[in-house]
């Protein structure tokens, strides 16, 4: 009877080992993913899981059998013995062999995960509070990726969509069937670049560059998040990988390079109409600043002070520009001078100096309400000693 039970359980578990991909669709399980690494991680996970199932089936079958077979009501008498060398060797050897059997493929997979050789292209990924920067070192493409979930959804003023807090304005675009080397670091605190579908979770540590790689086998969009608690807006750092055919990727690179030239030309513009600055400023404020200071400028507690009637925003223009350019060390206020160009900074500063009644305060204090790109550039040069 016992033999039949154990044999049946072992056969069931063994069959499961050959159908592990059938479990990939379960939402409670790991994702099978779209890369060789994610496949390897999944297969190793399922192998270990079913080995545990077999062990549990054997152990609990023996326990249940013993409980019924040798119960006191049937007059069973406990045996008296001190040791059994053969049994002790067996129950020591079997677990040892099981661990070795799992350690070998695990070690091989770990080596494969960190083997970035034969990569076709390289992308440097830098984490910031709370956004990602992608630099394509082979092509010169360089951009920031921000959360694009509408503020109304975040504050429960609109229905949340399928990809709530998992959508960005600019995804990391890669070609399919191409090994891409990733250089991952951080500009401020420790982040973690985590995308389950490609089997990567790599810490981004200030002052260090960690290496990893991806190889996406299917066209599509794959989402992840920052996997390391990095501050109050940790949950607002999504990651999106967009995998496309090689030909489309080549075309995308050309378009990005053209856009970069246009942006550089715009960055050389010294003055812009106030209406243009306000339009750009509102959009860029919502993208770069609203998560901390809120859409209404009211801020969040003392960590993210209100911009409405703020002593900084209603100070002389040069002081406001310097504050935004260099931030405040030891606080969440970043140095946006190394993140945004002169035109974007001028637009944001113009917007916040005129929004929420700040324009009235600045006018009463006879402070400028409009910042031009040329003024941002001038103060940059002054602070750099140039």
Coordinates of C-alpha atoms in Angstrom, one line a residue:
X1 CA 0.0 0.0 0.0
X2 CA 2.7 2.4 1.0
X3 CA 4.8 1.5 -2.0
X4 CA 1.8 2.3 -4.3
X5 CA 1.2 5.7 -2.7
X6 CA 4.9 6.7 -2.9
X7 CA 5.2 5.4 -6.5
X8 CA 2.1 7.3 -7.6
X9 CA 3.3 10.6 -6.0
X10 CA 6.8 10.2 -7.5
X11 CA 5.4 9.5 -11.0
X12 CA 3.1 12.6 -10.7
X13 CA 5.9 14.9 -9.6
X14 CA 8.2 13.4 -12.3
X15 CA 5.6 14.1 -15.0
X16 CA 5.3 17.7 -13.7
X17 CA 9.0 18.1 -14.3
X18 CA 8.5 17.7 -18.0
X19 CA 5.6 20.1 -18.2
X20 CA 7.0 23.0 -16.2
X21 CA 6.1 25.5 -18.9
X22 CA 2.4 24.8 -18.3
X23 CA 2.8 26.6 -14.9
X24 CA 4.3 29.7 -16.5
X25 CA 0.9 31.3 -17.0
X26 CA 0.0 31.1 -13.4
X27 CA -0.1 34.6 -11.9
X28 CA 1.2 33.3 -8.6
X29 CA 4.3 31.9 -10.2
X30 CA 7.4 33.4 -11.7
X31 CA 7.1 34.6 -15.2
X32 CA 8.7 32.5 -17.9
X33 CA 9.9 35.7 -19.6
X34 CA 11.3 36.4 -23.1
X35 CA 15.0 35.9 -22.7
X36 CA 17.4 33.0 -22.2
X37 CA 18.2 34.2 -18.7
X38 CA 14.6 34.4 -17.6
X39 CA 14.0 30.9 -19.1
X40 CA 16.9 29.5 -17.2
X41 CA 15.8 31.1 -13.9
X42 CA 12.3 29.8 -14.4
X43 CA 13.4 26.3 -15.3
X44 CA 15.8 26.1 -12.3
X45 CA 13.1 27.4 -10.0
X46 CA 10.6 24.8 -11.2
X47 CA 13.1 22.0 -11.0
X48 CA 13.9 22.9 -7.3
X49 CA 10.2 23.3 -6.6
X50 CA 9.3 19.8 -7.9
X51 CA 12.3 18.2 -6.2
X52 CA 10.9 19.7 -3.0
X53 CA 7.5 18.3 -3.9
X54 CA 9.0 14.8 -4.3
X55 CA 10.8 15.0 -1.0
X56 CA 7.7 16.2 0.7
X57 CA 5.6 13.5 -0.8
X58 CA 8.0 10.7 0.4
X59 CA 8.5 12.2 3.9
X60 CA 4.8 12.9 4.6
X61 CA 3.8 9.5 3.1
X62 CA 6.1 7.8 5.6
X63 CA 4.8 9.9 8.4
X64 CA 1.2 9.2 7.6
X65 CA 1.8 5.5 7.1
X66 CA 3.6 5.3 10.5
X67 CA 0.9 7.1 12.3
X68 CA -1.7 4.5 11.2
X69 CA 0.4 1.4 11.0
X70 CA 2.1 1.7 14.4
X71 CA -0.5 3.4 16.5
X72 CA -0.8 2.4 20.1
X73 CA -4.4 1.2 19.8
X74 CA -3.1 -1.7 17.7
X75 CA -0.6 -2.7 20.3
X76 CA 2.5 -1.4 18.6
X77 CA 5.6 -1.4 20.8
X78 CA 8.4 1.1 20.2
X79 CA 11.7 -0.4 19.2
X80 CA 14.7 0.3 21.4
X81 CA 18.0 1.2 19.6
X82 CA 20.7 3.8 19.9
X83 CA 22.1 4.1 16.4
X84 CA 22.0 2.8 12.8
X85 CA 25.0 3.7 10.8
X86 CA 23.6 2.7 7.5
X87 CA 20.4 4.8 7.9
X88 CA 22.4 7.8 9.1
X89 CA 24.8 7.5 6.1
X90 CA 21.8 7.3 3.7
X91 CA 19.9 10.3 5.1
X92 CA 23.1 12.4 5.0
X93 CA 24.2 11.3 1.6
X94 CA 20.8 11.8 -0.2
X95 CA 20.4 15.5 0.8
X96 CA 24.0 16.1 0.0
X97 CA 23.6 14.7 -3.5
X98 CA 20.3 16.7 -4.0
X99 CA 22.1 20.0 -3.0
X100 CA 25.0 19.2 -5.4
X101 CA 22.5 18.4 -8.1
X102 CA 20.9 21.8 -7.7
X103 CA 24.1 23.7 -7.1
X104 CA 25.7 22.7 -10.3
X105 CA 23.0 24.2 -12.7
X106 CA 22.6 27.2 -10.3
X107 CA 26.3 28.0 -10.5
X108 CA 26.3 27.6 -14.3
X109 CA 23.3 29.9 -14.6
X110 CA 24.8 32.5 -12.3
X111 CA 28.0 32.5 -14.4
X112 CA 25.8 33.0 -17.5
X113 CA 23.9 35.9 -16.0
X114 CA 27.1 37.9 -15.4
X115 CA 28.8 36.9 -18.7
X116 CA 28.5 40.1 -20.8
X117 CA 30.9 38.9 -23.5
X118 CA 29.9 39.1 -27.2
X119 CA 27.4 41.9 -26.6
X120 CA 26.5 43.8 -29.7
X121 CA 25.6 47.1 -28.1
X122 CA 25.9 48.8 -24.7
X123 CA 23.4 50.9 -22.8
X124 CA 24.3 52.8 -19.6
X125 CA 21.4 53.1 -17.2
X126 CA 21.5 55.6 -14.4
X127 CA 18.9 55.8 -11.6
X128 CA 17.8 59.2 -10.2
X129 CA 15.1 60.0 -7.7
X130 CA 12.7 59.2 -9.4
X131 CA 13.5 58.5 -13.0
X132 CA 15.9 56.5 -15.3
X133 CA 18.4 57.8 -17.8
X134 CA 19.4 55.7 -20.8
X135 CA 22.6 56.4 -22.7
X136 CA 23.2 54.3 -25.9
X137 CA 27.0 54.4 -25.9
X138 CA 27.4 53.1 -29.4
X139 CA 25.0 55.6 -31.1
X140 CA 25.0 58.7 -28.9
X141 CA 21.3 58.4 -28.1
X142 CA 20.6 59.8 -24.6
X143 CA 17.3 60.4 -22.8
X144 CA 15.5 60.4 -19.5
X145 CA 12.5 58.1 -18.9
X146 CA 9.7 59.5 -16.7
X147 CA 6.5 58.0 -15.2
X148 CA 3.7 59.1 -17.6
X149 CA 0.7 58.0 -15.5
X150 CA -1.7 61.0 -15.4
X151 CA -1.8 62.8 -12.0
X152 CA -5.6 62.5 -12.0
X153 CA -5.2 58.7 -11.8
X154 CA -2.7 59.0 -9.0
X155 CA -5.0 61.2 -6.9
X156 CA -8.1 59.1 -7.7
X157 CA -9.7 61.7 -9.9
X158 CA -9.8 59.4 -12.9
X159 CA -10.2 55.7 -13.5
X160 CA -6.8 53.9 -13.4
X161 CA -5.8 52.1 -16.6
X162 CA -4.3 48.7 -17.1
X163 CA -0.7 50.0 -16.7
X164 CA -1.2 52.3 -13.8
X165 CA 2.2 53.4 -12.5
X166 CA 3.9 51.1 -15.1
X167 CA 3.9 53.5 -18.1
X168 CA 6.6 55.9 -19.1
X169 CA 7.0 58.7 -21.7
X170 CA 10.1 57.1 -23.3
X171 CA 10.8 53.4 -23.1
X172 CA 14.2 51.8 -23.4
X173 CA 14.1 50.5 -27.0
X174 CA 16.2 47.5 -28.0
X175 CA 16.3 45.2 -31.1
X176 CA 15.1 41.6 -30.7
X177 CA 17.6 38.7 -30.8
X178 CA 20.5 41.0 -29.9
X179 CA 22.7 40.7 -26.8
X180 CA 22.7 44.1 -25.1
X181 CA 25.2 44.9 -22.4
X182 CA 23.8 47.0 -19.5
X183 CA 26.0 49.3 -17.3
X184 CA 23.9 50.2 -14.3
X185 CA 24.6 52.9 -11.8
X186 CA 23.0 55.7 -9.7
X187 CA 23.4 59.4 -9.3
X188 CA 22.0 59.7 -5.8
X189 CA 20.8 56.7 -3.7
X190 CA 20.7 53.0 -4.3
X191 CA 18.1 51.9 -6.9
X192 CA 17.5 48.5 -8.6
X193 CA 16.7 48.0 -12.2
X194 CA 14.2 45.2 -12.2
X195 CA 12.4 43.7 -15.2
X196 CA 11.1 40.2 -14.5
X197 CA 10.4 39.3 -18.2
X198 CA 14.1 39.6 -19.1
X199 CA 15.4 38.0 -15.9
X200 CA 17.3 41.1 -14.7
X201 CA 17.3 42.7 -11.2
X202 CA 20.5 44.6 -10.8
X203 CA 21.3 47.2 -8.1
X204 CA 22.2 50.7 -9.2
X205 CA 24.8 52.0 -6.7
X206 CA 26.2 55.5 -6.6
X207 CA 29.9 55.4 -7.5
X208 CA 29.8 51.9 -8.9
X209 CA 28.9 50.4 -12.3
X210 CA 27.3 47.0 -12.3
X211 CA 27.1 44.9 -15.4
X212 CA 24.3 42.8 -16.8
X213 CA 22.8 41.9 -20.1
X214 CA 19.5 41.2 -21.9
X215 CA 18.6 39.3 -25.0
X216 CA 14.9 39.7 -25.9
X217 CA 13.5 37.1 -28.2
X218 CA 10.0 38.4 -28.8
X219 CA 8.7 41.8 -30.1
X220 CA 6.7 43.6 -27.4
X221 CA 6.8 45.8 -24.3
X222 CA 8.0 44.5 -21.0
X223 CA 7.6 46.3 -17.8
X224 CA 9.4 46.5 -14.5
X225 CA 10.0 48.8 -11.5
X226 CA 12.7 50.1 -9.2
X227 CA 13.3 47.1 -6.9
X228 CA 15.1 49.0 -4.1
X229 CA 13.4 51.3 -1.6
X230 CA 14.8 54.7 -2.7
X231 CA 12.6 57.4 -1.1
X232 CA 9.1 58.6 -0.8
X233 CA 8.4 58.2 -4.6
X234 CA 10.0 54.8 -4.9
X235 CA 6.8 53.4 -6.4
X236 CA 6.9 56.0 -9.2
X237 CA 10.0 54.7 -11.1
X238 CA 8.6 52.3 -13.7
X239 CA 10.7 50.7 -16.4
X240 CA 9.5 49.8 -19.9
X241 CA 11.6 47.9 -22.5
X242 CA 10.3 48.1 -26.0
X243 CA 11.7 45.3 -28.2
X244 CA 11.4 45.9 -31.9
X245 CA 12.9 44.3 -35.1
X246 CA 16.5 45.3 -36.0
X247 CA 15.4 47.4 -39.1
X248 CA 12.9 49.3 -37.0
X249 CA 15.5 49.9 -34.3
X250 CA 18.0 51.3 -36.8
X251 CA 15.3 53.7 -38.0
X252 CA 14.5 54.7 -34.4
X253 CA 18.2 55.5 -33.8
X254 CA 18.3 57.8 -36.8
X255 CA 15.1 59.6 -35.6
X256 CA 16.6 60.0 -32.1
X257 CA 19.8 61.4 -33.5
X258 CA 17.8 63.9 -35.5
X259 CA 15.8 64.9 -32.5
X260 CA 19.0 65.4 -30.5
X261 CA 20.2 67.9 -33.1
X262 CA 16.9 69.7 -33.0
X263 CA 17.1 69.8 -29.1
X264 CA 20.6 71.2 -29.2
X265 CA 19.5 73.9 -31.6
X266 CA 16.6 74.7 -29.3
X267 CA 19.1 74.8 -26.4
X268 CA 21.0 77.6 -28.2
X269 CA 17.9 79.8 -28.4
X270 CA 18.5 82.7 -26.1
X271 CA 14.9 84.0 -25.7
X272 CA 11.4 82.7 -26.1
X273 CA 8.0 84.3 -25.9
X274 CA 6.4 84.1 -22.4
X275 CA 3.5 82.1 -23.7
X276 CA 5.8 79.5 -25.1
X277 CA 7.8 79.3 -21.9
X278 CA 4.6 78.9 -19.8
X279 CA 3.3 76.1 -22.1
X280 CA 6.6 74.2 -22.0
X281 CA 7.0 75.0 -18.3
X282 CA 3.6 73.5 -17.3
X283 CA 4.3 70.3 -19.1
X284 CA 7.9 69.9 -17.8
X285 CA 6.8 70.8 -14.3
X286 CA 4.2 68.0 -14.3
X287 CA 6.9 65.6 -15.5
X288 CA 9.8 66.6 -13.3
X289 CA 8.4 68.4 -10.3
X290 CA 4.8 67.6 -9.6
X291 CA 5.5 64.3 -8.0
X292 CA 7.1 66.1 -5.0
X293 CA 5.7 69.6 -5.0
X294 CA 2.2 68.5 -6.4
X295 CA 0.2 69.9 -9.3
X296 CA -1.2 72.7 -7.1
X297 CA 2.2 73.7 -5.7
X298 CA 1.2 72.8 -2.1
X299 CA 4.0 70.3 -1.6
X300 CA 4.2 67.4 0.8
X301 CA 5.1 68.0 4.4
X302 CA 8.5 69.5 5.2
X303 CA 10.4 67.2 2.8
X304 CA 8.8 68.7 -0.3
X305 CA 7.9 72.3 0.6
X306 CA 5.1 74.2 -1.1
X307 CA 6.1 76.3 -4.1
X308 CA 3.0 78.5 -3.6
X309 CA 4.3 81.7 -1.9
X310 CA 7.7 80.0 -1.5
X311 CA 10.5 82.2 -0.4
X312 CA 12.7 80.6 -3.1
X313 CA 10.2 81.1 -6.0
X314 CA 9.4 84.6 -4.9
X315 CA 13.1 85.6 -4.4
X316 CA 15.2 87.4 -7.0
X317 CA 15.4 85.5 -10.2
X318 CA 19.1 84.8 -10.0
X319 CA 18.7 83.1 -6.6
X320 CA 15.8 81.0 -7.9
X321 CA 17.9 79.9 -10.9
X322 CA 20.9 79.0 -8.8
X323 CA 18.7 77.0 -6.4
X324 CA 17.2 74.9 -9.2
X325 CA 20.6 74.4 -11.0
X326 CA 22.5 73.1 -8.0
X327 CA 19.7 71.8 -5.7
X328 CA 20.2 71.5 -1.9
X329 CA 22.7 68.9 -0.6
X330 CA 21.2 66.5 2.0
X331 CA 17.7 67.0 0.8
X332 CA 15.5 65.5 -1.9
X333 CA 16.0 68.7 -4.0
X334 CA 18.1 67.5 -6.9
X335 CA 20.6 69.5 -8.9
X336 CA 18.6 69.8 -12.1
X337 CA 21.4 71.6 -13.9
X338 CA 22.9 68.3 -14.9
X339 CA 19.5 66.8 -15.9
X340 CA 17.7 69.5 -17.9
X341 CA 18.8 71.9 -20.6
X342 CA 18.6 75.7 -20.4
X343 CA 15.3 76.0 -22.3
X344 CA 13.5 73.5 -20.1
X345 CA 14.9 75.1 -16.9
X346 CA 13.9 78.5 -18.1
X347 CA 10.4 77.3 -18.9
X348 CA 9.9 75.6 -15.5
X349 CA 11.2 78.6 -13.5
X350 CA 8.9 80.9 -15.5
X351 CA 6.0 78.7 -14.8
X352 CA 6.5 78.3 -11.1
X353 CA 7.2 82.1 -10.7
X354 CA 3.8 82.9 -12.2
X355 CA 1.6 80.0 -11.0
X356 CA -0.5 79.8 -7.8
X357 CA -0.4 83.6 -7.3
X358 CA 3.4 83.8 -7.2
X359 CA 3.3 86.3 -10.1
X360 CA 1.5 88.8 -7.8
X361 CA 4.0 88.4 -5.0
X362 CA 7.0 88.7 -7.5
X363 CA 5.5 91.8 -9.1
X364 CA 4.9 93.4 -5.7
X365 CA 8.5 92.7 -4.8
X366 CA 9.6 93.9 -8.2
X367 CA 11.1 90.5 -9.0
X368 CA 11.2 89.2 -12.6
X369 CA 8.6 86.6 -13.5
X370 CA 10.1 85.4 -16.7
X371 CA 13.4 83.4 -17.0
X372 CA 15.1 83.1 -20.4
X373 CA 17.4 80.4 -21.6
X374 CA 20.2 83.0 -21.9
X375 CA 19.9 83.8 -18.2
X376 CA 20.2 80.1 -17.3
X377 CA 23.3 79.8 -19.4
X378 CA 24.8 82.9 -17.9
X379 CA 24.4 81.7 -14.3
X380 CA 25.7 78.3 -15.2
X381 CA 28.9 79.8 -16.6
X382 CA 29.2 82.1 -13.5
X383 CA 28.9 79.2 -11.1
X384 CA 31.3 77.1 -13.1
X385 CA 33.8 79.9 -13.0
X386 CA 33.6 80.4 -16.7

